[in-house]
Coordinates of C-alpha atoms in Angstrom, one line a residue:
M66 CA 7.5 46.1 59.4
D67 CA 4.8 44.3 57.5
L68 CA 1.6 45.6 59.3
S69 CA -0.8 43.6 56.5
E70 CA 1.3 40.5 57.3
E71 CA 0.6 40.9 61.4
K72 CA -3.4 41.4 60.3
L73 CA -3.7 37.7 59.1
Y74 CA -3.7 36.0 62.5
L75 CA -7.0 35.6 64.6
T76 CA -6.1 38.1 67.4
P77 CA -8.4 40.9 68.4
F78 CA -5.8 43.8 68.3
P79 CA -6.0 44.2 64.5
F80 CA -9.2 46.2 65.0
S81 CA -7.7 48.7 67.4
P82 CA -6.4 51.8 66.1
L83 CA -3.3 51.4 68.2
F84 CA -2.5 48.5 66.2
P85 CA 0.4 49.8 64.3
M86 CA 1.8 51.2 67.8
L87 CA 1.4 48.0 69.4
I88 CA 3.4 46.4 66.7
M89 CA 6.0 48.8 66.7
S90 CA 6.0 48.8 70.8
L91 CA 7.2 45.1 70.2
A92 CA 10.4 45.7 67.8
T93 CA 12.5 47.1 71.0
Q94 CA 13.2 43.4 71.5
K95 CA 15.1 41.8 68.9
Q96 CA 12.8 38.7 68.3
A97 CA 14.4 36.4 65.6
P98 CA 17.4 36.5 63.3
I99 CA 18.3 37.6 60.0
T100 CA 17.9 34.5 57.9
K101 CA 20.3 34.0 54.9
S102 CA 19.1 33.9 51.4
S103 CA 21.6 31.6 50.1
F104 CA 23.9 28.8 51.6
R105 CA 27.1 26.7 50.8
S106 CA 27.2 23.4 49.8
E107 CA 29.5 21.5 52.4
Y108 CA 29.5 22.3 56.1
D109 CA 30.5 20.7 59.4
Y110 CA 27.5 20.5 61.0
I111 CA 23.7 20.5 59.4
I112 CA 21.1 21.0 62.0
V113 CA 17.4 20.2 60.7
G114 CA 14.9 22.3 62.9
G115 CA 15.1 25.7 64.0
G116 CA 12.7 24.9 67.0
A117 CA 13.4 24.7 70.8
A118 CA 16.2 22.2 70.2
G119 CA 17.8 23.1 67.2
S120 CA 17.9 26.8 68.1
V121 CA 20.1 26.0 71.4
L122 CA 22.3 23.8 69.5
A123 CA 23.0 26.5 66.3
N124 CA 23.9 28.8 69.4
R125 CA 26.1 26.7 71.1
L126 CA 27.7 25.0 68.4
S127 CA 28.7 28.5 66.9
E128 CA 30.3 29.2 70.0
I129 CA 33.4 27.3 68.9
P130 CA 34.8 29.3 66.0
C131 CA 36.8 26.4 63.9
V132 CA 33.2 24.9 63.0
N133 CA 30.6 26.0 60.6
I134 CA 26.9 25.5 61.0
L135 CA 24.1 25.3 58.8
L136 CA 20.7 25.5 60.5
L137 CA 17.9 24.7 58.7
E138 CA 14.0 25.4 59.3
A139 CA 10.9 24.6 57.1
G140 CA 8.8 27.3 58.5
K141 CA 9.3 31.3 58.4
T142 CA 10.2 34.1 61.3
A143 CA 7.4 34.3 63.4
P144 CA 5.6 37.5 62.9
R145 CA 6.0 40.2 65.9
I146 CA 2.2 39.7 66.9
T147 CA 3.4 36.2 68.3
D148 CA 5.5 38.2 71.2
I149 CA 2.1 39.3 72.9
P150 CA 1.2 36.4 75.6
S151 CA -2.3 36.5 75.4
A152 CA -2.6 36.0 71.8
A153 CA -0.8 32.4 72.0
A154 CA -3.8 30.6 70.9
S155 CA -4.5 32.6 67.4
F156 CA -1.7 30.8 65.5
I157 CA -3.4 27.2 65.7
Q158 CA -4.0 26.1 62.3
S159 CA -2.2 29.2 60.8
D160 CA 0.6 29.1 58.4
I161 CA 3.2 29.1 61.6
D162 CA 1.3 25.4 62.6
W163 CA 1.9 22.5 60.7
R164 CA -1.8 22.3 61.2
Y165 CA -1.6 18.3 62.2
R166 CA -4.5 16.1 63.3
T167 CA -4.3 12.6 64.5
T168 CA -5.8 9.7 62.8
P169 CA -9.2 8.9 64.1
Q170 CA -9.0 8.0 67.6
R171 CA -10.7 4.8 69.0
H172 CA -11.3 5.5 72.7
T173 CA -12.2 9.0 72.4
G174 CA -13.5 12.0 69.9
S175 CA -16.8 11.3 69.5
A176 CA -17.7 14.9 69.7
L177 CA -14.7 15.8 67.3
V178 CA -14.8 16.1 63.6
N179 CA -13.9 12.9 62.3
R180 CA -13.0 12.0 65.5
R181 CA -9.1 13.4 65.0
V182 CA -7.4 15.7 67.9
T183 CA -5.7 18.7 67.0
L184 CA -2.2 18.7 67.6
P185 CA -0.5 21.9 67.3
T186 CA 2.8 22.2 66.2
G187 CA 5.5 25.2 65.5
K188 CA 6.4 25.5 61.9
V189 CA 8.7 28.5 62.7
L190 CA 11.7 29.9 64.1
G191 CA 11.8 28.7 67.7
G192 CA 9.3 25.9 66.9
G193 CA 6.7 25.5 69.4
S194 CA 8.4 27.7 71.9
A195 CA 7.6 30.6 69.6
I196 CA 3.6 29.8 69.6
N197 CA 3.0 27.6 73.1
A198 CA 1.5 29.0 76.2
L199 CA 4.7 30.1 77.8
V200 CA 4.7 27.6 80.9
M201 CA 7.9 27.4 82.8
N202 CA 8.4 23.8 84.3
R203 CA 10.9 20.9 84.2
G204 CA 8.8 18.2 85.1
N205 CA 9.5 15.7 88.3
R206 CA 12.7 14.9 89.3
R207 CA 11.8 11.5 89.1
N208 CA 11.2 11.3 85.2
Y209 CA 15.0 11.6 84.7
D210 CA 16.2 9.3 87.4
E211 CA 13.5 6.9 85.4
W212 CA 15.3 7.8 82.4
A213 CA 19.0 6.7 83.7
S214 CA 17.3 3.5 85.3
L215 CA 15.9 2.6 81.5
G216 CA 19.5 3.1 80.0
A217 CA 19.6 6.7 79.3
T218 CA 23.4 6.6 81.2
G219 CA 24.1 10.0 82.3
W220 CA 20.5 11.5 82.2
S221 CA 19.4 11.5 86.0
F222 CA 18.1 14.3 87.5
N223 CA 21.5 15.5 89.3
E224 CA 23.3 15.2 85.9
V225 CA 20.7 17.3 84.1
F226 CA 19.9 19.7 87.0
H227 CA 23.1 22.0 86.0
Y228 CA 21.7 22.2 82.4
F229 CA 18.2 23.5 83.8
L230 CA 20.0 26.1 85.6
K231 CA 22.2 27.1 82.7
L232 CA 19.3 27.7 80.0
E233 CA 17.4 30.0 82.8
D234 CA 17.7 34.0 83.5
N235 CA 14.9 34.0 86.4
Q236 CA 14.0 37.5 87.0
D237 CA 11.3 37.1 89.9
P238 CA 13.2 37.5 93.5
Q239 CA 11.3 35.0 95.2
F240 CA 12.0 32.4 92.6
A241 CA 15.3 33.5 91.8
S242 CA 16.9 33.4 95.4
N243 CA 15.5 29.9 96.4
G244 CA 18.3 27.9 94.8
W245 CA 16.4 26.0 92.3
H246 CA 16.7 28.2 89.4
G247 CA 19.5 30.0 87.1
I248 CA 20.1 33.5 86.9
H249 CA 22.3 34.4 83.8
G250 CA 20.8 31.9 81.0
P251 CA 19.5 32.8 77.9
V252 CA 15.9 32.0 78.4
T253 CA 14.3 35.0 80.5
V254 CA 11.8 33.7 82.8
N255 CA 9.0 36.0 85.0
R256 CA 5.9 35.6 86.9
Q257 CA 2.5 36.6 85.1
D258 CA 1.5 39.2 87.3
Y259 CA -2.0 39.8 85.9
Q260 CA -4.7 39.4 88.6
P261 CA -8.2 38.7 87.2
E262 CA -11.0 38.5 89.4
A263 CA -11.0 34.8 88.4
K264 CA -7.7 34.3 89.8
V265 CA -8.0 35.3 93.3
A266 CA -11.4 33.6 93.4
I267 CA -9.3 30.5 92.5
T268 CA -6.7 31.0 94.6
E269 CA -8.9 31.6 97.7
S270 CA -10.7 28.3 97.0
A271 CA -7.7 26.3 96.9
L272 CA -6.4 27.7 100.4
S273 CA -9.5 26.9 101.5
L274 CA -9.2 23.2 100.5
G275 CA -5.9 22.8 102.1
Y276 CA -3.9 22.7 98.9
K277 CA -0.4 24.3 99.2
F278 CA 1.5 26.9 96.7
V279 CA 4.9 25.6 96.0
D280 CA 7.4 26.3 93.3
V281 CA 7.1 23.1 91.0
N282 CA 10.7 23.4 90.1
G283 CA 11.7 23.1 93.8
P284 CA 12.4 20.1 96.1
T285 CA 8.7 19.0 95.5
Q286 CA 6.3 19.3 92.5
H287 CA 2.8 18.3 94.4
G288 CA 0.7 21.7 94.9
F289 CA -0.8 24.9 93.2
Y290 CA 1.7 26.6 91.0
D291 CA 1.5 30.8 90.4
F292 CA 3.4 30.0 87.5
L293 CA 6.4 31.1 85.9
T294 CA 6.0 32.1 82.0
I295 CA 8.9 32.0 79.5
L296 CA 8.9 36.3 79.2
R297 CA 10.8 39.0 79.0
N298 CA 9.6 42.2 80.2
G299 CA 6.2 41.2 79.0
Q300 CA 7.0 39.5 76.0
R301 CA 7.4 36.0 74.7
C302 CA 10.9 34.9 74.8
S303 CA 11.2 31.8 72.6
T304 CA 14.4 30.2 71.5
A305 CA 14.7 32.1 68.3
K306 CA 15.0 35.0 70.6
A307 CA 16.7 33.6 73.4
Y308 CA 19.2 31.6 71.3
L309 CA 19.0 32.7 67.6
A310 CA 19.0 36.6 67.6
P311 CA 22.2 37.0 69.9
S312 CA 24.3 34.6 67.1
E313 CA 23.1 36.0 63.9
N314 CA 26.2 38.0 63.1
R315 CA 28.5 34.8 63.8
T316 CA 30.4 34.1 60.6
N317 CA 30.4 30.3 60.9
L318 CA 26.6 30.0 61.3
D319 CA 24.2 30.1 58.5
I320 CA 20.5 30.4 59.3
V321 CA 18.2 29.5 56.6
A322 CA 14.1 29.5 57.0
R323 CA 11.6 28.3 54.4
A324 CA 13.9 25.6 53.5
M325 CA 12.2 22.1 53.8
V326 CA 14.9 18.9 54.4
T327 CA 13.4 16.0 52.5
K328 CA 16.1 13.6 53.1
I329 CA 19.1 12.8 54.9
L330 CA 21.9 11.2 53.0
L331 CA 23.4 8.1 53.6
E332 CA 26.7 6.5 52.5
N333 CA 27.9 3.1 54.1
K334 CA 25.9 3.8 57.0
R335 CA 27.0 7.1 57.6
A336 CA 25.0 10.5 57.1
I337 CA 27.1 12.7 54.7
G338 CA 24.4 15.2 54.3
V339 CA 20.8 16.1 53.4
E340 CA 18.3 17.1 50.7
V341 CA 16.4 20.2 51.1
D342 CA 14.2 22.1 49.5
F343 CA 14.5 26.0 49.3
G344 CA 14.1 28.6 46.8
G345 CA 12.0 26.3 44.4
L346 CA 14.8 24.3 44.0
R347 CA 16.3 20.8 45.4
H348 CA 20.0 21.2 47.2
R349 CA 22.3 18.7 48.3
V350 CA 24.5 19.8 51.2
T351 CA 27.1 18.1 52.9
A352 CA 28.0 17.4 56.3
N353 CA 31.8 16.9 57.1
R354 CA 31.1 16.0 60.8
E355 CA 27.3 15.4 61.5
V356 CA 23.7 15.9 60.6
I357 CA 21.6 16.4 63.8
L358 CA 17.9 16.2 63.5
S359 CA 16.0 18.4 65.9
A360 CA 12.8 18.6 64.2
G361 CA 10.5 17.5 66.7
A362 CA 8.7 14.2 67.8
I363 CA 6.8 13.9 64.6
N364 CA 9.0 15.3 61.8
T365 CA 12.0 13.5 63.1
P366 CA 10.6 10.0 62.9
Q367 CA 9.0 11.2 59.5
L368 CA 12.6 11.9 58.1
L369 CA 14.4 9.0 59.7
M370 CA 11.8 6.9 57.9
L371 CA 11.9 8.7 54.3
S372 CA 15.7 8.1 54.6
G373 CA 15.6 4.1 55.0
I374 CA 16.1 4.4 59.0
G375 CA 13.1 2.6 60.9
P376 CA 11.0 -0.8 61.0
M377 CA 11.5 -2.8 58.2
N378 CA 7.9 -4.0 57.7
E379 CA 6.8 -0.1 57.6
L380 CA 9.8 0.9 54.6
D381 CA 9.0 -2.7 52.9
R382 CA 5.4 -1.4 52.6
L383 CA 6.2 1.7 50.8
Q384 CA 9.4 0.6 48.7
I385 CA 11.7 2.7 50.6
P386 CA 15.4 0.8 50.8
L387 CA 16.4 0.0 54.2
V388 CA 19.3 1.2 55.6
A389 CA 18.8 0.6 59.3
D390 CA 16.2 -1.6 61.1
L391 CA 15.1 0.5 64.2
P392 CA 11.6 1.3 66.1
V393 CA 11.4 4.7 64.7
G394 CA 8.0 6.2 65.1
K395 CA 7.0 3.6 68.0
N396 CA 6.5 4.8 71.7
L397 CA 4.9 8.1 70.7
Q398 CA 3.4 9.7 74.3
E399 CA 1.3 12.4 74.9
H400 CA -0.3 14.5 77.3
P401 CA -4.1 14.3 76.4
A402 CA -6.8 16.6 78.8
G403 CA -10.2 16.5 79.4
F404 CA -11.9 19.5 80.4
T405 CA -15.0 21.0 82.4
A406 CA -16.5 24.3 82.0
F407 CA -18.3 26.9 84.2
E408 CA -20.0 30.4 83.3
L409 CA -19.0 33.3 85.6
S410 CA -21.0 36.3 86.6
E411 CA -22.3 38.6 83.9
S412 CA -20.4 41.4 85.9
I413 CA -17.2 40.0 84.9
M414 CA -16.0 40.9 81.3
P415 CA -15.0 38.1 79.0
V416 CA -11.4 37.8 78.4
H417 CA -11.7 38.4 74.8
K418 CA -13.4 41.7 75.4
R419 CA -10.9 42.6 77.9
L420 CA -8.6 42.2 74.8
F421 CA -10.5 44.3 72.7
E422 CA -10.1 47.6 74.8
D423 CA -8.2 50.4 73.6
E424 CA -7.4 50.7 77.3
N425 CA -5.8 47.7 77.8
I426 CA -3.9 47.8 74.7
S427 CA -2.6 51.1 75.5
L428 CA -1.2 49.8 79.2
Y429 CA 0.7 47.2 77.4
I430 CA 2.0 49.4 75.1
R431 CA 3.7 51.6 78.2
E432 CA 4.0 49.4 80.8
R433 CA 3.9 45.5 79.7
R434 CA 1.0 45.0 81.9
G435 CA -2.8 43.7 82.1
P436 CA -4.9 41.5 80.3
L437 CA -2.3 41.3 77.1
T438 CA 0.2 39.4 79.6
Y439 CA -2.5 36.8 80.4
S440 CA -0.8 33.9 78.9
S441 CA -3.3 31.9 76.9
G442 CA -5.8 33.0 79.4
I443 CA -4.0 30.3 82.0
S444 CA -4.5 32.0 85.8
L445 CA -3.0 29.1 87.9
L446 CA -1.6 25.6 87.4
A447 CA -1.7 22.8 89.7
F448 CA 0.0 19.8 90.0
L449 CA -2.1 17.0 92.1
S450 CA -2.4 13.2 92.7
N451 CA -5.1 10.9 93.0
N452 CA -4.6 10.3 96.6
S453 CA -2.9 11.0 99.7
T454 CA -0.4 8.5 99.2
G455 CA 0.7 9.8 95.7
E456 CA 0.9 13.7 97.6
F457 CA 3.1 12.3 100.3
N458 CA 5.6 10.6 97.6
D459 CA 5.4 13.7 95.5
V460 CA 4.0 11.5 92.5
T461 CA 1.9 13.7 90.6
D462 CA -0.9 12.3 88.3
H463 CA -2.5 15.5 86.5
E464 CA -1.7 19.2 85.8
L465 CA -4.9 21.3 86.1
Y466 CA -5.0 24.2 84.1
F467 CA -7.7 27.1 85.4
M468 CA -8.4 29.1 82.2
E469 CA -10.6 32.2 81.0
L470 CA -11.5 31.2 77.5
P471 CA -14.0 32.4 74.9
A472 CA -16.6 29.8 73.8
I473 CA -15.5 30.0 70.3
Y474 CA -11.9 28.7 71.2
A475 CA -13.4 25.3 72.0
K476 CA -14.4 24.6 68.2
L477 CA -10.6 26.2 66.9
R478 CA -8.6 24.4 69.4
V479 CA -10.5 21.5 70.3
G480 CA -11.9 20.8 66.7
L481 CA -15.5 20.1 68.2
S482 CA -18.3 19.0 65.4
P483 CA -20.5 21.8 64.7
E484 CA -23.5 19.8 66.7
A485 CA -21.3 19.2 69.8
Y486 CA -19.9 22.7 69.9
Q487 CA -23.8 24.0 69.7
R488 CA -24.8 21.7 72.3
V489 CA -22.0 22.5 74.8
F490 CA -21.0 25.9 74.1
G491 CA -23.5 27.7 72.0
P492 CA -26.1 28.6 75.4
Y493 CA -22.7 30.4 76.9
E494 CA -21.1 32.2 73.6
K495 CA -21.5 35.7 74.7
K496 CA -20.9 34.9 78.6
P497 CA -17.5 34.7 80.7
I498 CA -16.4 31.3 80.7
L499 CA -13.8 29.5 82.7
V500 CA -12.4 26.1 81.8
C501 CA -10.3 23.8 83.9
M502 CA -8.3 21.0 82.1
S503 CA -7.0 17.9 83.6
Q504 CA -4.1 16.8 81.6
I505 CA -2.7 13.4 82.7
L506 CA 1.3 13.5 83.5
H507 CA 2.2 9.8 82.9
P508 CA 0.0 8.3 80.1
K509 CA 0.1 4.5 80.0
S510 CA -0.9 4.6 76.3
R511 CA 1.6 4.6 73.9
G512 CA 0.9 5.4 70.1
T513 CA 2.9 5.8 66.7
V514 CA 4.1 8.1 63.9
R515 CA 4.0 6.2 60.5
L516 CA 4.6 7.0 57.0
R517 CA 1.2 7.4 54.9
T518 CA 3.4 7.7 51.8
A519 CA 6.8 8.3 50.5
N520 CA 6.3 11.6 49.9
P521 CA 7.8 14.2 52.2
Y522 CA 5.3 16.7 51.8
D523 CA 2.6 14.3 52.8
F524 CA 1.6 14.1 56.5
P525 CA 2.4 10.9 58.6
D526 CA 0.0 9.0 60.5
I527 CA 0.1 10.4 63.7
D528 CA -1.8 7.9 66.5
P529 CA -1.4 8.7 69.8
N530 CA -4.0 5.9 70.7
Y531 CA -5.2 8.0 73.2
L532 CA -6.7 6.2 76.4
D533 CA -6.2 2.6 75.0
D534 CA -5.0 2.0 79.1
P535 CA -8.1 2.3 81.2
Q536 CA -6.0 4.0 83.8
D537 CA -5.4 7.2 81.5
L538 CA -9.2 7.8 81.6
K539 CA -9.2 7.1 85.1
D540 CA -6.8 9.6 85.8
I541 CA -7.9 12.3 84.0
V542 CA -11.6 12.0 85.5
E543 CA -9.9 12.2 88.8
G544 CA -8.4 15.2 87.7
L545 CA -11.7 16.9 86.4
K546 CA -13.6 15.9 90.0
T547 CA -11.1 17.9 91.8
C548 CA -11.5 21.0 89.3
I549 CA -15.2 20.7 90.4
K550 CA -14.3 20.5 93.8
I551 CA -11.9 23.7 93.9
L552 CA -14.6 25.4 91.6
T553 CA -17.6 24.9 93.4
A554 CA -16.0 25.8 96.9
P555 CA -17.8 28.9 98.4
P556 CA -15.1 31.3 97.6
M557 CA -15.8 30.6 93.8
A558 CA -19.2 32.4 94.7
K559 CA -17.6 35.5 94.4
V560 CA -17.0 35.2 90.5
G561 CA -20.8 33.5 89.7
A562 CA -18.9 30.1 88.9
K563 CA -21.8 27.8 87.7
I564 CA -21.0 24.4 86.0
F565 CA -22.5 24.3 82.5
T566 CA -25.7 22.5 82.6
T567 CA -24.9 21.5 78.7
A568 CA -23.7 18.0 77.7
F569 CA -22.0 16.5 74.5
P570 CA -24.4 14.1 72.5
G571 CA -24.9 10.8 74.1
C572 CA -23.7 12.0 77.9
E573 CA -27.2 13.6 78.7
R574 CA -28.4 10.8 80.3
F575 CA -25.5 10.4 82.8
I576 CA -25.5 13.9 83.9
D577 CA -26.7 13.2 87.8
D578 CA -23.8 10.6 87.9
I579 CA -20.7 12.8 88.0
E580 CA -18.4 9.9 87.3
L581 CA -20.3 8.7 84.5
F582 CA -21.2 12.0 83.1
L583 CA -17.1 12.9 83.0
R584 CA -16.2 9.4 81.5
C585 CA -18.6 10.3 78.5
N586 CA -17.3 13.9 78.2
V587 CA -13.7 12.5 77.8
R588 CA -14.5 9.7 75.9
A589 CA -16.5 12.5 73.6
A590 CA -13.4 14.8 73.4
I591 CA -10.2 15.4 74.6
M592 CA -7.5 18.0 74.0
S593 CA -3.9 17.6 73.0
L594 CA -1.6 19.8 75.0
S595 CA 1.2 19.6 72.4
H596 CA 3.5 17.4 74.0
P597 CA 4.6 14.5 71.9
V598 CA 7.7 12.5 73.1
G599 CA 9.5 9.5 72.5
T600 CA 9.6 8.5 68.8
A601 CA 13.4 8.0 68.6
K602 CA 13.7 6.8 72.1
M603 CA 17.0 7.2 74.1
G604 CA 18.9 4.1 76.2
Q605 CA 21.2 1.5 75.6
P606 CA 22.2 0.2 71.9
S607 CA 21.5 -3.5 73.1
D608 CA 17.9 -2.3 73.8
P609 CA 15.8 -3.1 71.0
T610 CA 13.3 -0.4 72.0
T611 CA 15.7 2.3 71.4
V612 CA 16.7 4.4 68.4
V613 CA 19.7 6.3 69.8
D614 CA 22.2 5.8 72.6
P615 CA 22.6 8.0 75.6
E616 CA 25.0 10.2 73.5
L617 CA 21.9 10.6 71.1
R618 CA 23.4 9.2 68.2
V619 CA 21.5 7.0 65.8
K620 CA 22.5 3.4 66.3
S621 CA 24.3 1.7 63.5
I622 CA 24.7 5.0 61.5
S623 CA 27.6 7.1 61.9
S624 CA 27.5 10.9 62.2
L625 CA 23.9 11.1 62.7
R626 CA 22.3 12.4 66.1
V627 CA 18.6 13.2 67.3
I628 CA 18.6 15.7 69.3
D629 CA 14.9 16.9 70.5
A630 CA 11.5 15.6 72.4
S631 CA 11.5 12.4 70.6
V632 CA 14.6 11.2 72.4
M633 CA 12.7 10.9 75.9
P634 CA 12.2 7.4 77.1
T635 CA 9.3 8.6 78.9
I636 CA 7.3 11.8 79.1
I637 CA 7.8 13.9 81.8
W638 CA 5.4 15.0 84.1
G639 CA 5.0 18.7 83.0
N640 CA 5.2 20.9 79.8
T641 CA 7.8 19.7 77.4
N642 CA 9.9 22.8 76.5
I643 CA 11.9 23.6 79.0
P644 CA 12.8 19.6 79.2
T645 CA 13.8 19.8 75.5
I646 CA 16.2 22.9 75.6
M647 CA 17.9 21.6 78.6
I648 CA 18.3 18.4 76.3
A649 CA 19.8 20.3 73.7
E650 CA 22.0 22.3 76.2
K651 CA 23.3 19.2 77.5
A652 CA 23.9 17.2 73.8
S653 CA 25.6 20.7 72.8
D654 CA 28.2 20.1 75.4
M655 CA 28.6 16.4 74.4
I656 CA 29.2 17.1 70.6
K657 CA 31.6 20.3 71.8
G658 CA 33.7 17.9 73.9
S659 CA 34.4 16.2 70.4
I660 CA 36.0 19.1 68.4
T661 CA 39.5 20.1 68.6
C662 CA 40.0 23.0 66.6
G663 CA 43.4 23.3 64.9
H664 CA 42.9 20.0 63.2
Q665 CA 41.6 18.9 60.0
H666 CA 38.5 16.9 60.4
R667 CA 36.1 14.9 58.7

């Protein structure tokens, strides 16, 4: 155990004398697999990316003893401190984050540094599941039926529901027994049981206004969600923990970290292997059966284009020889969120101070309870509609996050300019703060991932094109108006909730017109919730907008699949981690169906 490494991250815990004991207590769970320091030159399957999808594939494919698998992850093994739910936001811009920022945005970002939005993406075994907010939801059943209607045959809700059950081990009696959850899967799910004062008040406020509390993974999605978290006995259950750690001793699986794949090797329109940088050397590794890209909606299109698979004009621009002219990097979709902030009563201890207290650290060590289980400071979620018609039809327009946050989080996570930060959050730095974020669920805007250079170590240009469609701004604002309605209802007086009186530069003049004021705020600053999808769209091969077929095989290239969030034709109405795991579970069965042991294969 390397305590010096654990202290490198921006969490409050290293300042406590209990820090060594806290880290040691986390070691009672096997967090990640032992990785290999070398690998062979030939495998049956090579999986690029050990994140939410790649971890699943490595586990499931290695269940077949007659095939051998190499899993390559560019990042390292996560530090143990990532297991603490309240620490989730502490790893943004660290060495386990790709540190992506979008290109300067045209329709938002005036209060951000260079108009660029921070886009946290896990560069670590477990990927985003090792640093995310641990929220367990699947989206809306309509999402998967829409995929099927767009040509993703076999991906309707009724056809994928089995895989949601397969991946889940729900340990909350109320949810586990309702028929909509799995109880024996690898991903452990529990309800967050910390009950801060703000959560109690928000709950009372929502109920007083007639909102219902529902299981959003059940028959209907519309309502408030006392949400399930991806936790195992109070610790994060990343896919590295759920899938890779149990399979580390299989002789047919080699898991290699700090291995940067720079190119897919193609021969006669067939994927034959990869180039990978590892240990200071560049290696060529052959795949006898398939290369599988599970590098995520940013890295996967980048790697495809670097290998000659992508839009002809894009590759010509960088003099990359064209192998297949496909719309790689297009159809980028993401969930932008606007936010509104409230100060709370001085009698409520700010959330970051709760995490400093040795009493609370000790409680977590002993019982895995208390503020340290407070996942990213999120008290409650709500999936709501702009109008009663949406509610009646279970069409949700926005996901609201009610969060207690320190002011400095706005600078680190949102990327506010120093002036904008001081204007809005400066007066509240030492006060308890409650933020409500409105994340739109079905954005109309579409963006792109494009190569900036032909160097695999240069980040691509990521342009989500936020708010290009005016409806997106309208939907965010409608959600923020609901935030204000809930947080100004009488029960919130118990915690002294008062909306900020400050404004982003240029928005002061609208302070008496809530509609214009909120629109101005959203045009000044939005957040990414790190849900990029769609850049290698799945659908029928005859559809010119698709990159992979319903079996997730790259069109016109044999022995190459994409299995990650980039294949989603449209973004789901919720958090993308669990749906990505589902995609990998279903794809694993597709691949396993083609394997026959006892026969020579190539």
